[in-house]
Short mmCIF file of C-alpha atoms in Angstrom, two decimals:
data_model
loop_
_atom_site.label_atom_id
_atom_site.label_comp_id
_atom_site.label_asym_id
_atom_site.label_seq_id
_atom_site.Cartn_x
_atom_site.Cartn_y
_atom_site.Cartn_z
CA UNK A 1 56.34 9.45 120.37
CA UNK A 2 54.18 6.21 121.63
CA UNK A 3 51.15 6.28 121.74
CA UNK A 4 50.29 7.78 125.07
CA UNK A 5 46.34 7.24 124.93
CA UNK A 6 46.51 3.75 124.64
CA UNK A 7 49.75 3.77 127.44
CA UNK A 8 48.35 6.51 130.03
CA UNK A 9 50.65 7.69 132.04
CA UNK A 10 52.12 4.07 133.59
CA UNK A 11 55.47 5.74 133.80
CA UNK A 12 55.82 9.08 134.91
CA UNK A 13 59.51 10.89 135.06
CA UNK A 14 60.99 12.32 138.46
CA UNK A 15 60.96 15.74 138.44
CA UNK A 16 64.61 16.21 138.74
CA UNK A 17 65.31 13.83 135.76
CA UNK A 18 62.66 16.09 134.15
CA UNK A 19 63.91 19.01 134.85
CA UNK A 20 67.79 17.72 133.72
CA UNK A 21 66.13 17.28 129.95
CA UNK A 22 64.37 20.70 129.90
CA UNK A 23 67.42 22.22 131.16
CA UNK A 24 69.65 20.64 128.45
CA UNK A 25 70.17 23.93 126.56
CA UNK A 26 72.53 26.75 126.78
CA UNK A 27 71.57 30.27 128.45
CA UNK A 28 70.41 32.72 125.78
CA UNK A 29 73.28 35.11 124.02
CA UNK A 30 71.48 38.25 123.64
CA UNK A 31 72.57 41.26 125.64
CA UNK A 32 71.29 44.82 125.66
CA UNK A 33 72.26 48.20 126.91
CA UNK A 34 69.78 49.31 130.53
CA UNK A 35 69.73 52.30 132.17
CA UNK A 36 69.80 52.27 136.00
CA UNK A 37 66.50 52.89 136.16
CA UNK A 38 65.37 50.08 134.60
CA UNK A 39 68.01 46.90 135.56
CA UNK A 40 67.34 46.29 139.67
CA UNK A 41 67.42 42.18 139.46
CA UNK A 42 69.08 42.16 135.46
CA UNK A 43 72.00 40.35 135.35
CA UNK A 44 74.88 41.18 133.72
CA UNK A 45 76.58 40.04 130.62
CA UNK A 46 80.00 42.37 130.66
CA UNK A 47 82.30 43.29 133.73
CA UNK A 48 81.40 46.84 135.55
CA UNK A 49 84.70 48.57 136.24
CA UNK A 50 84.11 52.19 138.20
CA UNK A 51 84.14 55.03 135.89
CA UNK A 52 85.16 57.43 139.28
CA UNK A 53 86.70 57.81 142.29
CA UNK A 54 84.53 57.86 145.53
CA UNK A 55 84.70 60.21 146.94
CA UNK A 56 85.95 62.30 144.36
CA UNK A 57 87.56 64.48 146.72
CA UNK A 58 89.08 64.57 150.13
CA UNK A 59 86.03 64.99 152.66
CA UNK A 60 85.59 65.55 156.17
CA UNK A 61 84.82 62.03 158.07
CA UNK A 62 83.14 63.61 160.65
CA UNK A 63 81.44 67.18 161.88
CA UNK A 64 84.99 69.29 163.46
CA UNK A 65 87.12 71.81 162.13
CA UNK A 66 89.72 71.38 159.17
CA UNK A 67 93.17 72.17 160.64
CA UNK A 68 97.06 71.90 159.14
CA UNK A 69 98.10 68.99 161.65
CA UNK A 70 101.19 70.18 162.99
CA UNK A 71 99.53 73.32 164.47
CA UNK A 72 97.86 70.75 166.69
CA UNK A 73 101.03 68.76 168.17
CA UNK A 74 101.10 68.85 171.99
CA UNK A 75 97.56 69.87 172.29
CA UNK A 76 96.27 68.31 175.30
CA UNK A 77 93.60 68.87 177.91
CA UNK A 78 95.80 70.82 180.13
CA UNK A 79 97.59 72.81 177.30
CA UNK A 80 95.26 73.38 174.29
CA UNK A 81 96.62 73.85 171.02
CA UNK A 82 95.02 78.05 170.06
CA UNK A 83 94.05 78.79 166.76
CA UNK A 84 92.07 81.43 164.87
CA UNK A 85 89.15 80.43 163.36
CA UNK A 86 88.61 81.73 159.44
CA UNK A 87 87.24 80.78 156.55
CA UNK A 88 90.09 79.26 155.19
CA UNK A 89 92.79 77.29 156.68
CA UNK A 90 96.52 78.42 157.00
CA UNK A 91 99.12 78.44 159.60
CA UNK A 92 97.27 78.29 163.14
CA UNK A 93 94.00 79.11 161.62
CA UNK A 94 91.24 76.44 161.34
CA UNK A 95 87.79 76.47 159.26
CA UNK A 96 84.95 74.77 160.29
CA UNK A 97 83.69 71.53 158.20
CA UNK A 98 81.07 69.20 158.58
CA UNK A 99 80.67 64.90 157.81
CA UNK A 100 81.00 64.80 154.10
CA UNK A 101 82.36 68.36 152.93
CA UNK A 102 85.30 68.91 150.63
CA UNK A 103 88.54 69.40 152.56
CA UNK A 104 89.49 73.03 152.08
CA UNK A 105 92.87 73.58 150.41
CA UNK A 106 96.18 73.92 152.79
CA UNK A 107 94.28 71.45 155.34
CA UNK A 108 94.98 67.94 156.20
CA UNK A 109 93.51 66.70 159.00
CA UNK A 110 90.17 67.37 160.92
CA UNK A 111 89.68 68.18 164.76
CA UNK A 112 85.78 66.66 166.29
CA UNK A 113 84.49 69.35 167.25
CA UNK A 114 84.47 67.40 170.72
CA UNK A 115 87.95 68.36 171.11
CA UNK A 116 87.50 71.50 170.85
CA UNK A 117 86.13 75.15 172.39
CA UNK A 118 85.70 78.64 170.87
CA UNK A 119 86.49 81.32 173.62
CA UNK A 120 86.43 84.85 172.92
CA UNK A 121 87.49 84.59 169.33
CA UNK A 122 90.21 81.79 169.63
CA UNK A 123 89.66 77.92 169.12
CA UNK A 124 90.86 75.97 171.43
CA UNK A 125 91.90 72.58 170.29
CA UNK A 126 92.24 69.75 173.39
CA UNK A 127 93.59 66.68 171.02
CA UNK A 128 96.14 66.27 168.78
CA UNK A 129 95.43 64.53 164.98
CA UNK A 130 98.17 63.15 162.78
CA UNK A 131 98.33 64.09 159.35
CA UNK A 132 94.92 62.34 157.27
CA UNK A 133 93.91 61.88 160.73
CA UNK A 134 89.50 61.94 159.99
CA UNK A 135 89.69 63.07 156.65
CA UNK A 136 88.25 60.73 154.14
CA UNK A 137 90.62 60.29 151.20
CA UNK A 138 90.17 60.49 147.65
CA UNK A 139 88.98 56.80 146.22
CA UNK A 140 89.04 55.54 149.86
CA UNK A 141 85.38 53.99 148.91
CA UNK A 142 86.38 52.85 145.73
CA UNK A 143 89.03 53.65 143.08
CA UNK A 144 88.53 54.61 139.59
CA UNK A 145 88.88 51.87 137.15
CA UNK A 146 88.08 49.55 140.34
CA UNK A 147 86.46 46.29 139.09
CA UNK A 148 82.76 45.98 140.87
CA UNK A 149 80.96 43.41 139.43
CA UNK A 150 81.63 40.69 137.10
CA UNK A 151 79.17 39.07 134.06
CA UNK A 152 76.50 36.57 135.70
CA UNK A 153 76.31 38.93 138.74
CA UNK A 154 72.68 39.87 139.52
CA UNK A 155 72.36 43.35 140.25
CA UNK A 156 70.26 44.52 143.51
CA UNK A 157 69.22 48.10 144.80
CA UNK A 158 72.39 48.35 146.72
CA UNK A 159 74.81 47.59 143.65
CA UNK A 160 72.56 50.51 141.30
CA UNK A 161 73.42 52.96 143.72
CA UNK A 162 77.22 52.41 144.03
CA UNK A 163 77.09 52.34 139.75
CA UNK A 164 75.44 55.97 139.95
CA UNK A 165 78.03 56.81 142.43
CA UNK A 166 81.05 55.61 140.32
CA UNK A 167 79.79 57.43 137.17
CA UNK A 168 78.01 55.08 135.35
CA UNK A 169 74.45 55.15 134.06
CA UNK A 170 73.89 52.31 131.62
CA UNK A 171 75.07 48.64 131.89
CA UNK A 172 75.27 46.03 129.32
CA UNK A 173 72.85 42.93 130.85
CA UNK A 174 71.37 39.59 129.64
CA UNK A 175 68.12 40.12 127.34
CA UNK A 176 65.24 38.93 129.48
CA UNK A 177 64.26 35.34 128.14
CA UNK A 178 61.10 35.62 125.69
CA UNK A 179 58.25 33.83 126.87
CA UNK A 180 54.41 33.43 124.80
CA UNK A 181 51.50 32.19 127.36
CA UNK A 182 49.03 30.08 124.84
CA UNK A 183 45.64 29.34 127.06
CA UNK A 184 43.86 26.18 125.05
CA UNK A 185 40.28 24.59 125.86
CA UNK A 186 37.19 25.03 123.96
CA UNK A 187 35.21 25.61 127.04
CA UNK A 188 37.51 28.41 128.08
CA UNK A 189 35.89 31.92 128.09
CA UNK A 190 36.89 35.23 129.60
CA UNK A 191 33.67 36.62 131.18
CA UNK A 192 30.34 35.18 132.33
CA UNK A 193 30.47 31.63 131.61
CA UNK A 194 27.69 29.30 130.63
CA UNK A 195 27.17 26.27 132.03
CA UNK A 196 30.07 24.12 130.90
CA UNK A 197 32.40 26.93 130.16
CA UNK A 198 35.17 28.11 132.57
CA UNK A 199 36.55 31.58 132.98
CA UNK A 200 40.33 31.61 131.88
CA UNK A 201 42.86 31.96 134.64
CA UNK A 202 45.78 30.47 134.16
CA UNK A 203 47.23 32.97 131.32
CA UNK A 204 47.05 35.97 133.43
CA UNK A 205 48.58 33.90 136.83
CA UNK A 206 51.57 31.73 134.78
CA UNK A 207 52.38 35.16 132.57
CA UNK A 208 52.51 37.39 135.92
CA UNK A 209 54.63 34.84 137.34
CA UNK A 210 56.89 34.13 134.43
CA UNK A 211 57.29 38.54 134.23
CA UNK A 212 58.29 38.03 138.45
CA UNK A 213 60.91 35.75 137.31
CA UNK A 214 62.52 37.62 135.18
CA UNK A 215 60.46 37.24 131.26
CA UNK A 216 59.31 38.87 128.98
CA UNK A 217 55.33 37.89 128.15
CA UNK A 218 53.47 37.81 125.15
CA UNK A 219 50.02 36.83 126.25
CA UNK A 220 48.49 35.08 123.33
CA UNK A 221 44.43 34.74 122.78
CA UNK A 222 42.12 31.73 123.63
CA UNK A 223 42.84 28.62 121.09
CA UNK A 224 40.37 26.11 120.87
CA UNK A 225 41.10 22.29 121.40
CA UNK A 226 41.50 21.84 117.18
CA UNK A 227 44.91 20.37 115.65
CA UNK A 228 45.30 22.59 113.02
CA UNK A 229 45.15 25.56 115.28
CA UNK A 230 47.19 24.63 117.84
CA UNK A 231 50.17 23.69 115.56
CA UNK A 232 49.40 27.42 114.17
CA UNK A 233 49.76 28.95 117.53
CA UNK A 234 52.84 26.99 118.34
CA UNK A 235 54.74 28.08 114.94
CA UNK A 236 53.34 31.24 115.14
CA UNK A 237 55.33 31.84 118.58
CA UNK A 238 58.96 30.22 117.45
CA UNK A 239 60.44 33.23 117.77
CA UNK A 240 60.50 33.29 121.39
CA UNK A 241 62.47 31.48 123.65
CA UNK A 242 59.33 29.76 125.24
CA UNK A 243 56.06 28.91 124.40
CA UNK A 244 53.64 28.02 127.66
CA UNK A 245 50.64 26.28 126.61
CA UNK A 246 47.84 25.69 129.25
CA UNK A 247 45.29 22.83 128.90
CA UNK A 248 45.64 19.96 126.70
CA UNK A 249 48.22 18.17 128.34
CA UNK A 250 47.36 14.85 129.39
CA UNK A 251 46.03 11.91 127.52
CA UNK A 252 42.58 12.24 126.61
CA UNK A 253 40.75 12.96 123.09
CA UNK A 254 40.97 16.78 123.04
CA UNK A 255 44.25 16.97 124.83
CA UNK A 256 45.87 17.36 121.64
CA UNK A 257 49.48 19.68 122.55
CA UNK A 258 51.62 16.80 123.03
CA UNK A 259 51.00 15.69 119.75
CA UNK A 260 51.19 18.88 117.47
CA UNK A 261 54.48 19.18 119.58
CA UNK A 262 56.04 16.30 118.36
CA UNK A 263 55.51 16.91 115.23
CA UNK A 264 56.64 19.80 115.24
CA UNK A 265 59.92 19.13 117.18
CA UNK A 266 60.39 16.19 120.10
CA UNK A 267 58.29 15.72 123.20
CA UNK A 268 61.04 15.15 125.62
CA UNK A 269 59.13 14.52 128.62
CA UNK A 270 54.74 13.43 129.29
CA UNK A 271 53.72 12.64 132.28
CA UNK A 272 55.75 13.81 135.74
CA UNK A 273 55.80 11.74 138.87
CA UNK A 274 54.45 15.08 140.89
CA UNK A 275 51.19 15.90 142.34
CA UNK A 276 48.78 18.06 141.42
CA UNK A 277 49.81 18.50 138.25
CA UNK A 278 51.27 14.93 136.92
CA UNK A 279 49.68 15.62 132.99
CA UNK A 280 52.25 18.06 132.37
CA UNK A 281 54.75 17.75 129.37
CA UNK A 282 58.08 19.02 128.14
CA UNK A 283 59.42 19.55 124.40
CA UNK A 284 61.32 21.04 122.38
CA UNK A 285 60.68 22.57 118.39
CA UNK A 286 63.41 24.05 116.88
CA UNK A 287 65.44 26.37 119.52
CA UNK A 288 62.06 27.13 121.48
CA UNK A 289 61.85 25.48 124.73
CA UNK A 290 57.71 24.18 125.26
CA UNK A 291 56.22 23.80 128.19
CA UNK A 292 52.81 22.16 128.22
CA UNK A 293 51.01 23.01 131.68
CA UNK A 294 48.22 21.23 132.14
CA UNK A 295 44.65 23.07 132.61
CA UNK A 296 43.53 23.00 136.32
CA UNK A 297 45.04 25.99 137.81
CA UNK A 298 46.79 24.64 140.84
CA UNK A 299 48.35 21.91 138.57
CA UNK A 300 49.60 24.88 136.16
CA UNK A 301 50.62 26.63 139.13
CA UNK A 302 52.74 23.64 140.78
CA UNK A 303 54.57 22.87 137.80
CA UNK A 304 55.06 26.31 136.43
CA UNK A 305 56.92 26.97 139.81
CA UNK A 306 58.88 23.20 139.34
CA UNK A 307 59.36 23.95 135.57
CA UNK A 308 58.76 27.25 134.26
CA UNK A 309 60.04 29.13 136.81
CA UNK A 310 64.11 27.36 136.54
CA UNK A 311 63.97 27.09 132.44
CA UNK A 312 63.38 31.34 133.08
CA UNK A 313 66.02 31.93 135.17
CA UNK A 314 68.44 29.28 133.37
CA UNK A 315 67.80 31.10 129.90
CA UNK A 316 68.56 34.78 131.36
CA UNK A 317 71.52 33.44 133.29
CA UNK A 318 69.94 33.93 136.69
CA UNK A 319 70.64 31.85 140.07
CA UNK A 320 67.66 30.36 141.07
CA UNK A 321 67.50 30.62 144.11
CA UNK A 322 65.47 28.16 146.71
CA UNK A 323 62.22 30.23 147.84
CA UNK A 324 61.94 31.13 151.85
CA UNK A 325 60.55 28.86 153.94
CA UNK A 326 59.31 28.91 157.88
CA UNK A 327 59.31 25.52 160.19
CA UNK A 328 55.55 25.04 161.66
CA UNK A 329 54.29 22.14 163.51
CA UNK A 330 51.92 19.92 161.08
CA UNK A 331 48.47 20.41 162.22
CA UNK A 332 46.78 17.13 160.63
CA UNK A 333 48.30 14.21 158.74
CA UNK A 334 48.85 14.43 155.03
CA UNK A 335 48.44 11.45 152.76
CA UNK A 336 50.92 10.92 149.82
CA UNK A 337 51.51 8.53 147.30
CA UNK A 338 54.97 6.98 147.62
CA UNK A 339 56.89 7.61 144.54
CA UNK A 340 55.31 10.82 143.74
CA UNK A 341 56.49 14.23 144.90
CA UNK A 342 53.47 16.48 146.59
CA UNK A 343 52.75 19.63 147.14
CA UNK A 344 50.13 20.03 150.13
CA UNK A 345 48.30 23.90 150.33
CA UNK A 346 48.70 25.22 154.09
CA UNK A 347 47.82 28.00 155.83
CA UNK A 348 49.83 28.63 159.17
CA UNK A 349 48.20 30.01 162.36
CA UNK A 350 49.92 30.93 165.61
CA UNK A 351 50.50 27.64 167.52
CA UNK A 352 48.96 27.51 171.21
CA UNK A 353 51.77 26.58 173.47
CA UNK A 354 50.10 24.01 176.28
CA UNK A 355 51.07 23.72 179.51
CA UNK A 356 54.54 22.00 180.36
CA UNK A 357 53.19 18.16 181.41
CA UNK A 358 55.66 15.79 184.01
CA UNK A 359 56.44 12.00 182.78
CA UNK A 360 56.10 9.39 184.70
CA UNK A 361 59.57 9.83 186.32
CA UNK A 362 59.17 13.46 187.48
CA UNK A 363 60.57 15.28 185.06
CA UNK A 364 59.48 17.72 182.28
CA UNK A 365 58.60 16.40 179.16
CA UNK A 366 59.80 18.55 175.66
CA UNK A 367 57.13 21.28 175.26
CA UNK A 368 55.78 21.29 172.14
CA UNK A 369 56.49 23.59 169.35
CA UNK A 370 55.09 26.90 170.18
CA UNK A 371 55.96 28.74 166.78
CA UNK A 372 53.25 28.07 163.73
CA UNK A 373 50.88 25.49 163.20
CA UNK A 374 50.14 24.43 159.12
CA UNK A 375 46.77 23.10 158.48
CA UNK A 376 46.22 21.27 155.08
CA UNK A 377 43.64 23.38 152.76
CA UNK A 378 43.22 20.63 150.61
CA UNK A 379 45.36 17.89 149.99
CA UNK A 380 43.82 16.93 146.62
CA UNK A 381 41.57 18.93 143.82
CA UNK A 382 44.08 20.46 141.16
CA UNK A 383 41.77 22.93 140.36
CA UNK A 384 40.31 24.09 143.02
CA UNK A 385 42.07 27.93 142.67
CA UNK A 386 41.62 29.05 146.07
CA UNK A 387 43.03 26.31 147.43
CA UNK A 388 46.51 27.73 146.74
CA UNK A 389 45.37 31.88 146.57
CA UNK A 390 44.38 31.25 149.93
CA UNK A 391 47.31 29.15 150.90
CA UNK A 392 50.49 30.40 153.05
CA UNK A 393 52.11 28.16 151.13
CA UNK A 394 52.89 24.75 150.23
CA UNK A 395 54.54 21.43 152.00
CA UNK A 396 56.61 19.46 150.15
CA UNK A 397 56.28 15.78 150.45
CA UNK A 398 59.31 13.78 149.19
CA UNK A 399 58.83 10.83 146.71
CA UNK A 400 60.44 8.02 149.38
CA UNK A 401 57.67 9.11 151.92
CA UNK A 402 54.24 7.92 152.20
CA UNK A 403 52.68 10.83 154.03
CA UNK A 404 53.91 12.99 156.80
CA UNK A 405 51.89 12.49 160.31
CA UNK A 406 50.58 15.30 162.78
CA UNK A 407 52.54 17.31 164.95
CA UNK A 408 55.94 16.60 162.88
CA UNK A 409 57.88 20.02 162.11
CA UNK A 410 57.63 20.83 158.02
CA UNK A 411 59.15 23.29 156.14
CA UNK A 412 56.19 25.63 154.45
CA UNK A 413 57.59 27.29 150.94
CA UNK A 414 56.47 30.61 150.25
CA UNK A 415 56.81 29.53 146.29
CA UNK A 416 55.45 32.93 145.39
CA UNK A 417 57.40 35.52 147.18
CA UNK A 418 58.69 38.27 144.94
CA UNK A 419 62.24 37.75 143.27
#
């Protein structure tokens, strides 16, 4: 690796050519055996065929009585099929049944009880039903043997409950992607800081994330900014399929990660044409993936979301999916430095819809967007924390723009909604 403290950072990588070299390596091949219980968003490494019929039995479709169809031919308003009601159902004799009971035995069709009238003992039936007429076959939902799912699908609440349904109660699934969280800093502390020290944040926000996106979090201790134990704290963690380091990254005396990384294994990326966060690095030691977040907390944020959050989801074998967004009407201008992607804090407000105004020529100008308004929290200070916790969201600004101007309608990412 060059030198980077006597380069800086004159060249910074775009963040999809970074991205590309982190996500260079293939998905992880371990697999384990889940119960229901436990698997909502797990994806799955083996094909789920149904272990069951559903329904398991032929079932009333709807609340009526269970009747032998050709007692009912002819039945018609004016000349109502009569039949007994029982218990059980034989020649003219009908038994009641309601949406989602077995079919008794020697029926095979079912009567709404709409059609139909008990008087003095007899049922009087006003419609005739063909044979399977309302009954609910067996397998009609799905057959056994049926395939439901195949590997790579990611399983939601809807697709556990059909698996119960079809018998099954354990499914084999991707093994969540390891992941260590390393906080580094010397002036890092966890409870009442001096003057000069910091609390730590940014192990408990990037390891709650990474668990949201599907890891598995070891949440490692405080290391101070020292060489030897840095490299320690970076071998000790090999075993995983990640190691997150927070601090350290850029290019100054005690931002020493980088370079216990590359000796270790390769820096593939330093320095990312993004803002906040443009100190952050990529590399690689042995078959561990690092990622080396710098320290402010909205810059760890920001490119835990760009990086972090897509190395997760392409380990486990996840789609990663773009997060929500809602159009508002920018509220002030935001300044951006062409070449470099942005991400601008917001917080939306209901927008005050003004009264329609006539142009010169008589007619009705556009009315302005009456949906949300986004206001800029801050556009700069990477760690200023409650710039983002207090943030709706965030508004991208593209590298080939310089800025976005008032009143133009932006897209506001909810980056942290729940997967």
């Amino acid at each position: 690796m060059s030198d980077v403290r006597e380069s800086g950072f004159k060249e910074r990588t775009r963040v999809e050519a970074a991205r590309d070299r982190l996500l260079d390596i293939d998905p992880i091949d371990r697999t384990e055996q889940v119960s229901l219980s436990v698997c909502d968003g797990r994806t799955l490494a083996e094909p789920v065929d149904a272990a069951r019929n559903v329904p398991h039995y032929p079932r009333a479709a709807m609340d009526g009585w269970a009747v032998r169809a050709e007692d009912t031919f002819g039945a018609s308003d004016r000349s109502p099929a009569v039949l007994r009601p029982g218990d059980a159902v034989g020649p003219d004799t009908a038994a009641r049944v309601h949406t989602g009971s077995e079919l008794p035995e020697g029926a095979d069709a079912v009567v709404m009880v709409e059609q139909t009238e008990q008087l003095a003992g007899e049922l009087e039936v006003f419609d005739a039903v063909a044979e399977s007429e309302n009954v609910a076959p067996v397998g009609e939902d799905v057959e056994a043997g049926q395939r439901l799912y195949d590997p790579g699908h990611q399983l939601r609440p809807s697709d556990l409950g059909l698996l119960k349904a079809t018998g099954i109660d354990e499914v084999e699934v991707v093994a969540e992607p390891e992941v260590a969280v390393i906080p580094t800093g010397e002036e890092l502390v966890q409870s009442d800081p001096a003057p000069g020290e910091v609390i730590e944040t940014n192990r408990f926000t990037v390891s709650r994330l990474a668990e949201r996106w599907g890891a598995e979090v070891t949440r490692r201790n405080i290391v101070t900014d020292d060489h030897e134990a840095l490299r320690a704290a970076v071998q000790r963690d090999l075993t995983r399929d990640v190691v997150v380091t927070t601090g350290g990254s850029s290019v100054g005396e005690r931002d020493l990660i980088p370079e216990v990384v590359d000796e270790l294994g390769e820096v593939l990326v330093h320095g990312v044409a993004l803002k906040p966060g443009h100190p952050v690095a990529l590399g690689r030691v042995e078959d561990t993936t690092v990622v080396m977040l710098p320290g402010y907390p909205v810059a760890a944020i920001v490119n835990a979301v760009q990086f972090l959050r897509p190395l997760i989801k392409h380990l486990g074998r996840m789609p990663l999916n773009p997060p929500p967004t809602q159009e508002a009407t920018l509220a002030r201008k935001i300044r951006s430095e062409p070449g470099v992607r942005t991400f601008v804090r917001v917080k939306l407000d209901e927008s005050v819809s003004p009264h329609d105004t006539e142009e010169s020529s008589g007619e009705q100008s556009e009315p302005r967007d009456t949906g949300l308004e986004a206001t800029p929290t801050r556009a700069s200070g990477s760690g200023v924390l409650s710039s983002v916790a207090l943030a709706d969201g965030w508004v991208v600004v593209e590298e080939s723009r310089e800025g976005i101007p008032e009143g133009e309608t932006v897209a506001v990412q909810n980056w942290e909604y729940h997967e």
